[in-house]
Amino acid sequence: MDLTFTPEENAFRDEVRAFLRDRLPADIAAKVAAHTALSKADYDTWHSLLNEKGWLAGAWPRKFGGQEWSAVQKHIFEEETAAAHAPRTVPFGVAMLAPVLQAFGSKAQQDYYLPRILSGEDWWCQGYSEPGAGSDLASLKTRAVREGDHYVVNGQKTWTTLGQYADKIFCLVRTSTEGKPQEGISFLLIDMNTPGIEVRPIILIDGVHEVNEVWFTDVKVPVENLVGEENKGWTYAKYLLTHERTGIAGVGYAQAGLDSLKRIARAELQHGRPLIEDPLFAARLARIEIDLMAMATFNLRTVAGADAGAAPGAESSMLKVKGTVIRQTINALALRAIGPWAMPFVAEGLEDSNLYHPGPDYAAKASNVYLNNRKISIYGGSNEVQRGIITKAILGL
Amino acid sequence: MDFTHTEERRMLADSLRRTLERGADWGDLAELGVLGALFTEDEGGFGGHGYDIAVVFEELGRAGCNLPVLDAGLAGGMLADAGRADLVERLIAGDLKATLAYGEPGLRYDLGPIRTAANGGTVSGHKSFVTNADEAGLLVVTALEDGVVKVFGVDPRGPGVTMMTTPALMGGTISEVTLDRAPAEALGPAETLESRLAAATLAVCADAIGTMDTVRDMTLDYLRTRKQFGVPIGKFQALQHRMADVAIEIEMARSAVINLSGHLDQAAPTRDRHVSAAKSLIGRTAHLVAEEAIQMHGGIAMTEEYALAPLARRLTAADSRLGDEDWHLARFIRLSA
Ligand SMILES: Cc1cc2nc3c(=O)[nH]c(=O)nc-3n(C[C@H](O)[C@H](O)[C@H](O)COP(=O)(O)OP(=O)(O)OC[C@H]3O[C@@H](n4cnc5c(N)ncnc54)[C@H](O)[C@@H]3O)c2cc1C
């Protein structure tokens, strides 16, 4: 056992910190810290800064222009960027589609799409879920029917995160109704500008426009946009799910959330004294910090295991469940910490956007964030589904 | 022991429920006697006891109603204590809307020490978290005069009054009110503030119970109808047991509210011990019910369009009104010592 990072890993951390200090635009970091919704331009700016440094593709294999980061390096990068209030790297192109293309795409697809992901020319979104197919993703119904050198796609995707910014969408579509539902699914790349595609906004409970419905009516997709083989899409989708799991615990976000919670608790007064001195509140704060310390090590154990070649199997389900619950608990404590300032509720998408929150800055978005982050235990495989995986795959019940 | 409400209270609750289902306005509530039910006969009403308040607010919460009934009861109570039967009468008739401005920045849930001060027929200071002030015809303001906290009537549209109003998490609006030598009518001492806030706290608790009932029913409906993996998701034992826990906690919360209703008229130490017991428990349960309802629904519950959203926010806000779980826990400990 050795709980220290290697000198190389520490050097990497220093390099990430220096980069963030020098290159992360202050206005963007301020928005992230204040939980203000980022514009497409903000994301694009950050992506191109990362790309210049070669870090947008840090996790990619070298032959595709990446740095082949180890799982520990990925972890360090995620931790440092969260602490510095850098925007999250929008995962759909870089972290979700790219590994699938690298493993299963044609040479032509790799040559065409991968550079465009890095350059930011293509903003991708993920078209998996449908109104009737959430946890039971394999029951998806969006049809793709082969007609000559095209597929004709009809159906509806939903929950499409940031689809309003997207140039392209990777979709799971049904190409066969024979055999098991999983066996008739294909992985299709679709240009969002194709006639017959309509994007409708969904406003979330905290008032933000973050997700969308995407409707397909007789959308013609060239057959060369099929990834891999027809009816093998489920395999590729699962490949995607079992990789890119290092960040699943969200330790960096949790740590950033805890730091901001402590700042609130120092600033907010209760009976004339800082709230952080209140024994009840201090106990709640300590408990979650203790959990987070254990979580960080749990995460590193899994991360180190992945570097040693272990498949990030069901452990990542444990990380997902506990990691999301810890983050949600921190959000709930922030809501509690701001006291009655939780009541003024200014929601960007719901009200006149000229309204501003009347309380202290740190109170402005606490209830919005609390509400919005209820999603993290629902998406990416709900916590119930994860527990199901744990019971079967780890516990053998 | 008898855990049934009186015939009159049941009738009021039933007709209020039906009226709210049809979509009620302020006049409808006044006509039904909802406002009168918040005041005792001495005050010009026909209720005013714990159980009256509980039945009314449970229905308002069940329907997710945003009309300013709590403000009428709280401000009206202070007006009644000041001997202003004329204003209470107009309030009960639905002709006057009033709201109480007692909170101040930096106090969190504490009632004092306040800084707003009265001087020569005017008041100056900053009042926080004033609910539904934008629609009110009268602000009932607490302020210091000669070192004593007193109550004053202020015209919200009069000179020296500035309001910064935003939507409130529970529905309705909430305002920061700045008073700069605003003309004010002295109404009397504020000694009854704690007992009026005790009644208001009961109202928030009962409101939360009604909301929890609706949220539970919505979730149950969804568990029965939403299918994944070929079966209604309510067939998954993982969800069944959590739903059972939610149902248990709601009955615990309901019992705590009944307990408080029955002790609202008691002397302050007993009353407030029950106030804090109930509110602490309700704060905890309201969060649980909202969070579990969202989780068991899945993505649909995250959307503004789905009817759960305002109810989940209302439950979330319940904990942040009139003292949260921890504030009341600490108060309960103090009062139990
Ligand atoms: C904010 C947000 C962003 C999203 N972004 C995207 C995106 O970009 N692209 C995309 O494709 N999808 C996206 N999703 C969709 C997300 O993956 C689904 O919401 C998720 O798969 C759950 O599906 P559902 O919402 O239909 O809930 P359901 O599957 O209907 O689940 C309802 C409830 O039943 C439970 N449940 C289901 N099955 C079982 C079981 N077998 N045992 C026990 N309990 C069970 C669930 O845990 C949940 O509590 C997003 C969702 C949200 C909320």
JSON list of C-alpha atoms and ligand atoms in Angstrom, two decimals, chain A residues 92 125-137 157-162 204 210-211 372 375 377-385, chain B residues 222-223 226-229 233 236-239 242 294-300 302, ligand 1:
[
{"chain": "A", "resi": 92, "resn": "PHE", "atom": "CA", "xyz": [-20.78, 13.59, -26.02]},
{"chain": "A", "resi": 125, "resn": "CYS", "atom": "CA", "xyz": [-25.41, 15.10, -28.65]},
{"chain": "A", "resi": 126, "resn": "GLN", "atom": "CA", "xyz": [-26.52, 11.70, -27.44]},
{"chain": "A", "resi": 127, "resn": "GLY", "atom": "CA", "xyz": [-29.74, 10.22, -28.81]},
{"chain": "A", "resi": 128, "resn": "TYR", "atom": "CA", "xyz": [-30.35, 7.12, -26.74]},
{"chain": "A", "resi": 129, "resn": "SER", "atom": "CA", "xyz": [-33.38, 7.67, -24.49]},
{"chain": "A", "resi": 130, "resn": "GLU", "atom": "CA", "xyz": [-36.94, 7.79, -25.72]},
{"chain": "A", "resi": 131, "resn": "PRO", "atom": "CA", "xyz": [-40.16, 8.56, -23.88]},
{"chain": "A", "resi": 132, "resn": "GLY", "atom": "CA", "xyz": [-40.87, 4.83, -23.57]},
{"chain": "A", "resi": 133, "resn": "ALA", "atom": "CA", "xyz": [-37.28, 3.68, -23.29]},
{"chain": "A", "resi": 134, "resn": "GLY", "atom": "CA", "xyz": [-35.40, 5.00, -20.26]},
{"chain": "A", "resi": 135, "resn": "SER", "atom": "CA", "xyz": [-33.94, 2.40, -17.95]},
{"chain": "A", "resi": 136, "resn": "ASP", "atom": "CA", "xyz": [-35.18, -0.18, -20.41]},
{"chain": "A", "resi": 137, "resn": "LEU", "atom": "CA", "xyz": [-33.16, 1.33, -23.22]},
{"chain": "A", "resi": 157, "resn": "LYS", "atom": "CA", "xyz": [-35.57, 10.83, -28.83]},
{"chain": "A", "resi": 158, "resn": "THR", "atom": "CA", "xyz": [-35.82, 12.72, -25.58]},
{"chain": "A", "resi": 159, "resn": "TRP", "atom": "CA", "xyz": [-33.71, 14.16, -22.75]},
{"chain": "A", "resi": 160, "resn": "THR", "atom": "CA", "xyz": [-31.16, 15.15, -25.34]},
{"chain": "A", "resi": 161, "resn": "THR", "atom": "CA", "xyz": [-28.73, 17.22, -23.31]},
{"chain": "A", "resi": 162, "resn": "LEU", "atom": "CA", "xyz": [-27.63, 20.45, -25.01]},
{"chain": "A", "resi": 204, "resn": "LEU", "atom": "CA", "xyz": [-36.32, 21.53, -16.20]},
{"chain": "A", "resi": 210, "resn": "GLU", "atom": "CA", "xyz": [-30.72, 21.98, -20.75]},
{"chain": "A", "resi": 211, "resn": "VAL", "atom": "CA", "xyz": [-32.46, 19.08, -22.47]},
{"chain": "A", "resi": 372, "resn": "ASN", "atom": "CA", "xyz": [-31.16, 20.36, -10.92]},
{"chain": "A", "resi": 375, "resn": "LYS", "atom": "CA", "xyz": [-30.95, 14.36, -12.11]},
{"chain": "A", "resi": 377, "resn": "SER", "atom": "CA", "xyz": [-29.13, 9.84, -9.56]},
{"chain": "A", "resi": 378, "resn": "ILE", "atom": "CA", "xyz": [-31.55, 9.37, -12.47]},
{"chain": "A", "resi": 379, "resn": "TYR", "atom": "CA", "xyz": [-29.44, 9.62, -15.60]},
{"chain": "A", "resi": 380, "resn": "GLY", "atom": "CA", "xyz": [-26.47, 7.56, -16.74]},
{"chain": "A", "resi": 381, "resn": "GLY", "atom": "CA", "xyz": [-28.21, 4.47, -15.35]},
{"chain": "A", "resi": 382, "resn": "SER", "atom": "CA", "xyz": [-30.43, 5.33, -12.38]},
{"chain": "A", "resi": 383, "resn": "ASN", "atom": "CA", "xyz": [-29.23, 4.47, -8.89]},
{"chain": "A", "resi": 384, "resn": "GLU", "atom": "CA", "xyz": [-31.84, 1.71, -8.74]},
{"chain": "A", "resi": 385, "resn": "VAL", "atom": "CA", "xyz": [-30.47, 0.20, -11.93]},
{"chain": "B", "resi": 222, "resn": "TYR", "atom": "CA", "xyz": [-47.06, 6.80, -12.03]},
{"chain": "B", "resi": 223, "resn": "LEU", "atom": "CA", "xyz": [-45.71, 3.59, -10.49]},
{"chain": "B", "resi": 226, "resn": "ARG", "atom": "CA", "xyz": [-45.22, 3.67, -16.24]},
{"chain": "B", "resi": 227, "resn": "LYS", "atom": "CA", "xyz": [-43.85, 0.52, -17.77]},
{"chain": "B", "resi": 228, "resn": "GLN", "atom": "CA", "xyz": [-40.22, -0.47, -18.23]},
{"chain": "B", "resi": 229, "resn": "PHE", "atom": "CA", "xyz": [-38.96, -3.97, -18.95]},
{"chain": "B", "resi": 233, "resn": "ILE", "atom": "CA", "xyz": [-42.28, 0.04, -12.46]},
{"chain": "B", "resi": 236, "resn": "PHE", "atom": "CA", "xyz": [-40.05, -3.52, -8.74]},
{"chain": "B", "resi": 237, "resn": "GLN", "atom": "CA", "xyz": [-39.56, -4.28, -5.08]},
{"chain": "B", "resi": 238, "resn": "ALA", "atom": "CA", "xyz": [-36.82, -1.68, -4.91]},
{"chain": "B", "resi": 239, "resn": "LEU", "atom": "CA", "xyz": [-39.46, 0.97, -5.55]},
{"chain": "B", "resi": 242, "resn": "ARG", "atom": "CA", "xyz": [-39.29, 3.01, -0.83]},
{"chain": "B", "resi": 294, "resn": "ILE", "atom": "CA", "xyz": [-38.64, 12.67, -8.14]},
{"chain": "B", "resi": 295, "resn": "GLN", "atom": "CA", "xyz": [-36.32, 9.68, -8.00]},
{"chain": "B", "resi": 296, "resn": "MET", "atom": "CA", "xyz": [-39.12, 7.15, -8.36]},
{"chain": "B", "resi": 297, "resn": "HIS", "atom": "CA", "xyz": [-40.58, 9.01, -11.32]},
{"chain": "B", "resi": 298, "resn": "GLY", "atom": "CA", "xyz": [-37.26, 9.24, -13.15]},
{"chain": "B", "resi": 299, "resn": "GLY", "atom": "CA", "xyz": [-36.58, 11.92, -15.75]},
{"chain": "B", "resi": 300, "resn": "ILE", "atom": "CA", "xyz": [-40.17, 13.05, -16.20]},
{"chain": "B", "resi": 302, "resn": "MET", "atom": "CA", "xyz": [-37.27, 16.78, -13.61]},
{"chain": "C", "resi": 1, "resn": "LIG", "atom": "C1", "xyz": [-31.35, 15.99, -17.04]},
{"chain": "C", "resi": 1, "resn": "LIG", "atom": "C2", "xyz": [-31.28, 14.75, -17.85]},
{"chain": "C", "resi": 1, "resn": "LIG", "atom": "C3", "xyz": [-30.41, 14.68, -18.91]},
{"chain": "C", "resi": 1, "resn": "LIG", "atom": "C4", "xyz": [-30.36, 13.55, -19.72]},
{"chain": "C", "resi": 1, "resn": "LIG", "atom": "N1", "xyz": [-29.55, 13.54, -20.83]},
{"chain": "C", "resi": 1, "resn": "LIG", "atom": "C5", "xyz": [-29.64, 12.51, -21.72]},
{"chain": "C", "resi": 1, "resn": "LIG", "atom": "C6", "xyz": [-28.99, 12.55, -22.98]},
{"chain": "C", "resi": 1, "resn": "LIG", "atom": "O1", "xyz": [-28.28, 13.51, -23.30]},
{"chain": "C", "resi": 1, "resn": "LIG", "atom": "N2", "xyz": [-29.16, 11.53, -23.84]},
{"chain": "C", "resi": 1, "resn": "LIG", "atom": "C7", "xyz": [-29.93, 10.45, -23.55]},
{"chain": "C", "resi": 1, "resn": "LIG", "atom": "O2", "xyz": [-30.05, 9.54, -24.36]},
{"chain": "C", "resi": 1, "resn": "LIG", "atom": "N3", "xyz": [-30.58, 10.35, -22.34]},
{"chain": "C", "resi": 1, "resn": "LIG", "atom": "C8", "xyz": [-30.45, 11.37, -21.43]},
{"chain": "C", "resi": 1, "resn": "LIG", "atom": "N4", "xyz": [-31.14, 11.30, -20.22]},
{"chain": "C", "resi": 1, "resn": "LIG", "atom": "C9", "xyz": [-32.06, 10.19, -19.97]},
{"chain": "C", "resi": 1, "resn": "LIG", "atom": "C10", "xyz": [-31.68, 9.29, -18.83]},
{"chain": "C", "resi": 1, "resn": "LIG", "atom": "O3", "xyz": [-30.69, 8.43, -19.19]},
{"chain": "C", "resi": 1, "resn": "LIG", "atom": "C11", "xyz": [-32.97, 8.58, -18.36]},
{"chain": "C", "resi": 1, "resn": "LIG", "atom": "O4", "xyz": [-33.73, 9.53, -17.66]},
{"chain": "C", "resi": 1, "resn": "LIG", "atom": "C12", "xyz": [-32.69, 7.40, -17.49]},
{"chain": "C", "resi": 1, "resn": "LIG", "atom": "O5", "xyz": [-32.23, 6.35, -18.26]},
{"chain": "C", "resi": 1, "resn": "LIG", "atom": "C13", "xyz": [-33.94, 6.93, -16.73]},
{"chain": "C", "resi": 1, "resn": "LIG", "atom": "O6", "xyz": [-35.01, 6.70, -17.60]},
{"chain": "C", "resi": 1, "resn": "LIG", "atom": "P1", "xyz": [-36.45, 7.34, -17.33]},
{"chain": "C", "resi": 1, "resn": "LIG", "atom": "O7", "xyz": [-36.26, 8.76, -17.00]},
{"chain": "C", "resi": 1, "resn": "LIG", "atom": "O8", "xyz": [-37.30, 7.00, -18.47]},
{"chain": "C", "resi": 1, "resn": "LIG", "atom": "O9", "xyz": [-36.97, 6.63, -16.01]},
{"chain": "C", "resi": 1, "resn": "LIG", "atom": "P2", "xyz": [-37.58, 5.15, -15.92]},
{"chain": "C", "resi": 1, "resn": "LIG", "atom": "O10", "xyz": [-36.67, 4.20, -16.57]},
{"chain": "C", "resi": 1, "resn": "LIG", "atom": "O11", "xyz": [-39.00, 5.18, -16.33]},
{"chain": "C", "resi": 1, "resn": "LIG", "atom": "O12", "xyz": [-37.48, 4.91, -14.36]},
{"chain": "C", "resi": 1, "resn": "LIG", "atom": "C14", "xyz": [-38.47, 5.35, -13.44]},
{"chain": "C", "resi": 1, "resn": "LIG", "atom": "C15", "xyz": [-38.10, 4.81, -12.07]},
{"chain": "C", "resi": 1, "resn": "LIG", "atom": "O13", "xyz": [-38.11, 3.40, -12.11]},
{"chain": "C", "resi": 1, "resn": "LIG", "atom": "C16", "xyz": [-36.89, 2.90, -11.65]},
{"chain": "C", "resi": 1, "resn": "LIG", "atom": "N5", "xyz": [-36.59, 1.65, -12.33]},
{"chain": "C", "resi": 1, "resn": "LIG", "atom": "C17", "xyz": [-36.57, 1.40, -13.65]},
{"chain": "C", "resi": 1, "resn": "LIG", "atom": "N6", "xyz": [-36.24, 0.13, -13.88]},
{"chain": "C", "resi": 1, "resn": "LIG", "atom": "C18", "xyz": [-36.03, -0.44, -12.69]},
{"chain": "C", "resi": 1, "resn": "LIG", "atom": "C19", "xyz": [-35.67, -1.75, -12.27]},
{"chain": "C", "resi": 1, "resn": "LIG", "atom": "N7", "xyz": [-35.45, -2.72, -13.13]},
{"chain": "C", "resi": 1, "resn": "LIG", "atom": "N8", "xyz": [-35.55, -2.00, -10.94]},
{"chain": "C", "resi": 1, "resn": "LIG", "atom": "C20", "xyz": [-35.78, -1.02, -10.03]},
{"chain": "C", "resi": 1, "resn": "LIG", "atom": "N9", "xyz": [-36.13, 0.24, -10.38]},
{"chain": "C", "resi": 1, "resn": "LIG", "atom": "C21", "xyz": [-36.26, 0.52, -11.69]},
{"chain": "C", "resi": 1, "resn": "LIG", "atom": "C22", "xyz": [-35.89, 3.98, -11.98]},
{"chain": "C", "resi": 1, "resn": "LIG", "atom": "O14", "xyz": [-34.72, 3.88, -11.19]},
{"chain": "C", "resi": 1, "resn": "LIG", "atom": "C23", "xyz": [-36.70, 5.20, -11.62]},
{"chain": "C", "resi": 1, "resn": "LIG", "atom": "O15", "xyz": [-36.69, 5.39, -10.26]},
{"chain": "C", "resi": 1, "resn": "LIG", "atom": "C24", "xyz": [-31.17, 12.43, -19.40]},
{"chain": "C", "resi": 1, "resn": "LIG", "atom": "C25", "xyz": [-32.04, 12.49, -18.29]},
{"chain": "C", "resi": 1, "resn": "LIG", "atom": "C26", "xyz": [-32.10, 13.63, -17.53]},
{"chain": "C", "resi": 1, "resn": "LIG", "atom": "C27", "xyz": [-33.07, 13.67, -16.37]}
]
